[in-house]
Coordinates of C-alpha atoms in Angstrom, one line a residue:
M112 CA -71.7 50.1 5.4
T113 CA -70.4 48.7 2.1
P114 CA -69.6 51.1 -0.8
T115 CA -72.8 50.2 -2.5
E116 CA -75.1 49.8 0.5
P117 CA -78.4 51.7 0.0
L118 CA -79.0 54.9 2.0
V119 CA -82.6 54.9 3.0
H120 CA -84.5 58.2 3.2
G121 CA -88.1 57.7 4.3
S122 CA -89.6 55.0 2.0
A123 CA -87.2 55.6 -0.8
A124 CA -83.9 53.8 -1.1
H125 CA -81.0 55.3 -3.0
T126 CA -77.8 53.6 -3.8
A127 CA -74.8 55.7 -2.9
V128 CA -71.3 54.7 -4.0
R129 CA -68.5 55.9 -1.8
P130 CA -65.3 57.2 -3.6
P131 CA -62.3 54.9 -3.1
L132 CA -60.2 55.3 0.0
P133 CA -57.0 57.3 -0.9
V134 CA -53.8 55.6 0.1
K135 CA -50.4 57.1 -0.2
M136 CA -47.3 55.0 -1.2
V137 CA -43.7 56.1 -1.7
I138 CA -41.4 54.8 -4.4
A139 CA -37.8 55.3 -3.3
G140 CA -34.3 54.2 -4.2
G141 CA -31.0 55.5 -5.5
F142 CA -30.2 57.6 -8.6
G143 CA -31.3 55.9 -11.9
V144 CA -32.8 52.7 -10.4
G145 CA -36.1 53.1 -12.2
K146 CA -38.4 55.1 -9.9
T147 CA -39.8 57.4 -12.6
T148 CA -40.2 54.5 -14.9
T149 CA -42.1 52.5 -12.2
V150 CA -44.6 55.3 -11.7
G151 CA -45.0 55.9 -15.4
A152 CA -45.6 52.2 -16.1
I153 CA -48.5 51.9 -13.6
S154 CA -50.2 55.3 -13.3
E155 CA -53.7 55.5 -14.8
I156 CA -53.2 59.2 -15.3
E157 CA -50.4 61.0 -17.1
P158 CA -47.7 61.0 -14.4
L159 CA -46.4 64.2 -13.0
T160 CA -42.7 64.3 -13.2
T161 CA -40.1 66.8 -12.3
E162 CA -37.4 65.7 -14.6
A163 CA -34.5 68.1 -15.4
A164 CA -31.6 67.7 -17.8
I165 CA -28.5 66.3 -16.3
T166 CA -25.9 69.1 -16.5
E167 CA -22.2 68.7 -16.9
V168 CA -21.8 69.6 -13.2
A169 CA -24.4 67.0 -12.1
A170 CA -22.9 64.4 -14.4
G171 CA -19.7 64.8 -12.4
V172 CA -21.5 64.1 -9.2
D173 CA -24.1 61.5 -10.2
D174 CA -22.7 58.1 -11.3
L175 CA -23.8 57.4 -14.9
T176 CA -21.6 54.4 -15.3
H177 CA -24.5 51.9 -15.5
T178 CA -27.0 54.4 -17.1
P179 CA -24.9 56.1 -19.8
N180 CA -28.0 57.0 -21.8
K181 CA -29.7 58.8 -18.9
T182 CA -30.1 62.5 -19.8
T183 CA -32.6 63.6 -17.1
T184 CA -33.1 63.2 -13.4
T185 CA -35.9 63.8 -10.9
V186 CA -35.3 67.0 -8.9
A187 CA -38.5 67.0 -6.7
M188 CA -40.8 64.0 -7.1
D189 CA -42.9 61.9 -9.4
F190 CA -46.6 61.5 -8.9
G191 CA -49.1 59.0 -10.3
C192 CA -52.2 57.1 -9.2
L193 CA -53.8 53.6 -9.5
T194 CA -57.2 52.4 -8.7
I195 CA -56.8 49.0 -7.0
D196 CA -60.5 48.3 -6.8
P197 CA -63.7 50.3 -6.2
T198 CA -62.8 50.8 -2.6
L199 CA -59.1 51.7 -2.8
K200 CA -56.9 54.1 -4.8
L201 CA -53.1 54.3 -4.5
Y202 CA -51.4 57.7 -4.9
L203 CA -47.8 57.1 -5.8
F204 CA -45.0 59.6 -4.8
G205 CA -41.5 59.0 -6.2
T206 CA -38.6 60.5 -4.3
P207 CA -35.5 62.0 -6.0
G208 CA -32.6 59.6 -5.7
Q209 CA -29.7 61.8 -5.0
D210 CA -28.6 62.5 -1.4
R211 CA -28.6 66.3 -2.0
F212 CA -32.4 66.2 -2.3
G213 CA -32.8 64.2 0.9
F214 CA -34.3 67.3 2.7
M215 CA -37.5 66.7 0.7
W216 CA -38.1 63.2 2.0
D217 CA -40.0 64.0 5.2
D218 CA -42.5 66.0 3.3
I219 CA -42.9 63.5 0.5
V220 CA -43.2 60.5 2.9
E221 CA -45.6 62.1 5.4
G222 CA -48.9 60.1 5.6
A223 CA -47.6 57.2 3.5
V224 CA -48.8 53.7 4.5
G225 CA -45.6 52.1 3.1
G226 CA -42.8 52.3 0.6
L227 CA -41.2 50.4 -2.3
V228 CA -37.4 50.7 -2.3
I229 CA -36.1 49.9 -5.8
V230 CA -32.7 48.4 -6.1
D231 CA -30.2 48.0 -8.9
T232 CA -28.0 45.0 -8.0
R233 CA -25.1 46.5 -9.9
R234 CA -24.9 49.2 -7.2
L235 CA -26.6 48.1 -4.1
D236 CA -24.9 50.9 -2.0
D237 CA -27.1 53.5 -3.7
C238 CA -30.2 52.2 -1.9
Y239 CA -28.8 52.1 1.6
A240 CA -30.1 55.6 2.4
A241 CA -33.6 54.7 1.4
V242 CA -33.6 51.4 3.4
D243 CA -32.2 53.2 6.5
Y244 CA -34.8 56.0 6.2
F245 CA -37.8 53.6 6.2
E246 CA -36.3 51.5 9.0
H247 CA -35.7 54.6 11.1
K248 CA -39.2 56.0 10.5
G249 CA -40.8 52.6 11.2
I250 CA -42.6 52.7 7.8
P251 CA -43.4 49.3 6.2
F252 CA -41.5 48.8 3.0
A253 CA -40.5 46.1 0.5
V254 CA -37.4 45.9 -1.6
A255 CA -38.0 45.6 -5.3
V256 CA -35.0 44.4 -7.4
N257 CA -35.2 45.9 -10.8
A258 CA -34.2 43.3 -13.4
F259 CA -32.2 45.5 -15.8
D260 CA -31.8 43.8 -19.1
G261 CA -33.8 40.9 -17.7
T262 CA -31.0 39.9 -15.3
V263 CA -30.3 40.1 -11.6
E264 CA -26.6 39.8 -10.5
H265 CA -27.3 38.4 -7.0
T266 CA -29.8 36.1 -5.4
L267 CA -32.4 37.5 -3.1
D268 CA -30.7 35.9 -0.1
E269 CA -27.4 37.6 -1.0
I270 CA -29.3 40.9 -1.5
R271 CA -31.0 40.6 1.9
W272 CA -27.6 39.9 3.5
A273 CA -26.0 42.9 1.8
L274 CA -28.8 45.3 2.7
D275 CA -29.0 43.8 6.2
V276 CA -32.8 44.0 6.2
A277 CA -35.0 41.9 8.5
D278 CA -36.7 38.7 7.4
G279 CA -40.0 40.5 7.7
V280 CA -39.1 42.9 4.8
P281 CA -40.3 41.4 1.5
L282 CA -37.9 41.2 -1.4
V283 CA -39.2 40.8 -4.9
V284 CA -37.7 40.9 -8.4
F285 CA -39.7 43.1 -10.9
D286 CA -39.4 44.9 -14.1
A287 CA -40.0 48.7 -13.7
R288 CA -41.2 48.9 -17.4
E289 CA -44.0 46.3 -17.0
R290 CA -47.3 47.4 -15.7
G291 CA -48.2 43.9 -14.3
S292 CA -44.9 43.5 -12.6
V293 CA -45.1 46.9 -11.0
R294 CA -48.6 46.2 -9.8
D295 CA -47.5 43.0 -8.1
A296 CA -44.7 44.8 -6.3
L297 CA -47.0 47.5 -5.1
L298 CA -49.5 44.9 -3.8
V299 CA -46.7 43.3 -1.7
V300 CA -46.3 46.7 0.0
L301 CA -50.0 47.2 0.4
E302 CA -50.5 43.8 2.0
L303 CA -47.6 44.4 4.3
A304 CA -49.1 47.7 5.4
L305 CA -52.5 46.2 5.9
S306 CA -51.0 43.4 8.0
R307 CA -49.4 46.0 10.3
T308 CA -52.7 47.8 10.9
E309 CA -54.5 44.5 11.8
R310 CA -52.1 43.7 14.6

């Protein structure tokens, strides 16, 4: 039955519209790569964030070299949602980027159809943990290279080689601040996840 197919009761037909199917997707990556920005750029509701001020102690642990103006960090998760069409609604969960919050990942990722791993080419090693996690769990994911200042320091082929990800893992360049760019990156993950279910 389609979302708008009439339900017939006796001789009367009433059109019932199903609510969109809820689909969970995870936004992951290292510290300061743009996860919170990504969720905020696309969410149709005011995103839930768990940002906390970066303390002097944390600043000594977290590398602020490429993000000197960053004053807050995610300490639990980000949450937002996006209606793709009348039949499908994405619920977005952003993970914290620091290794010390890794114990939360299993709970955040549970039930997700796929993930978007955001990469900053200036510090590729920060995203290895996220890539390894999705590979180990067998969860479909795409790698999204955030074009900080409109530039990417390496080609996609170089990035694929450095991350050692399979050819079947999509790599895209996007801008975490731009709604349309974020939407396109999320659709890549969604299409990948759907292709897995159809096999």
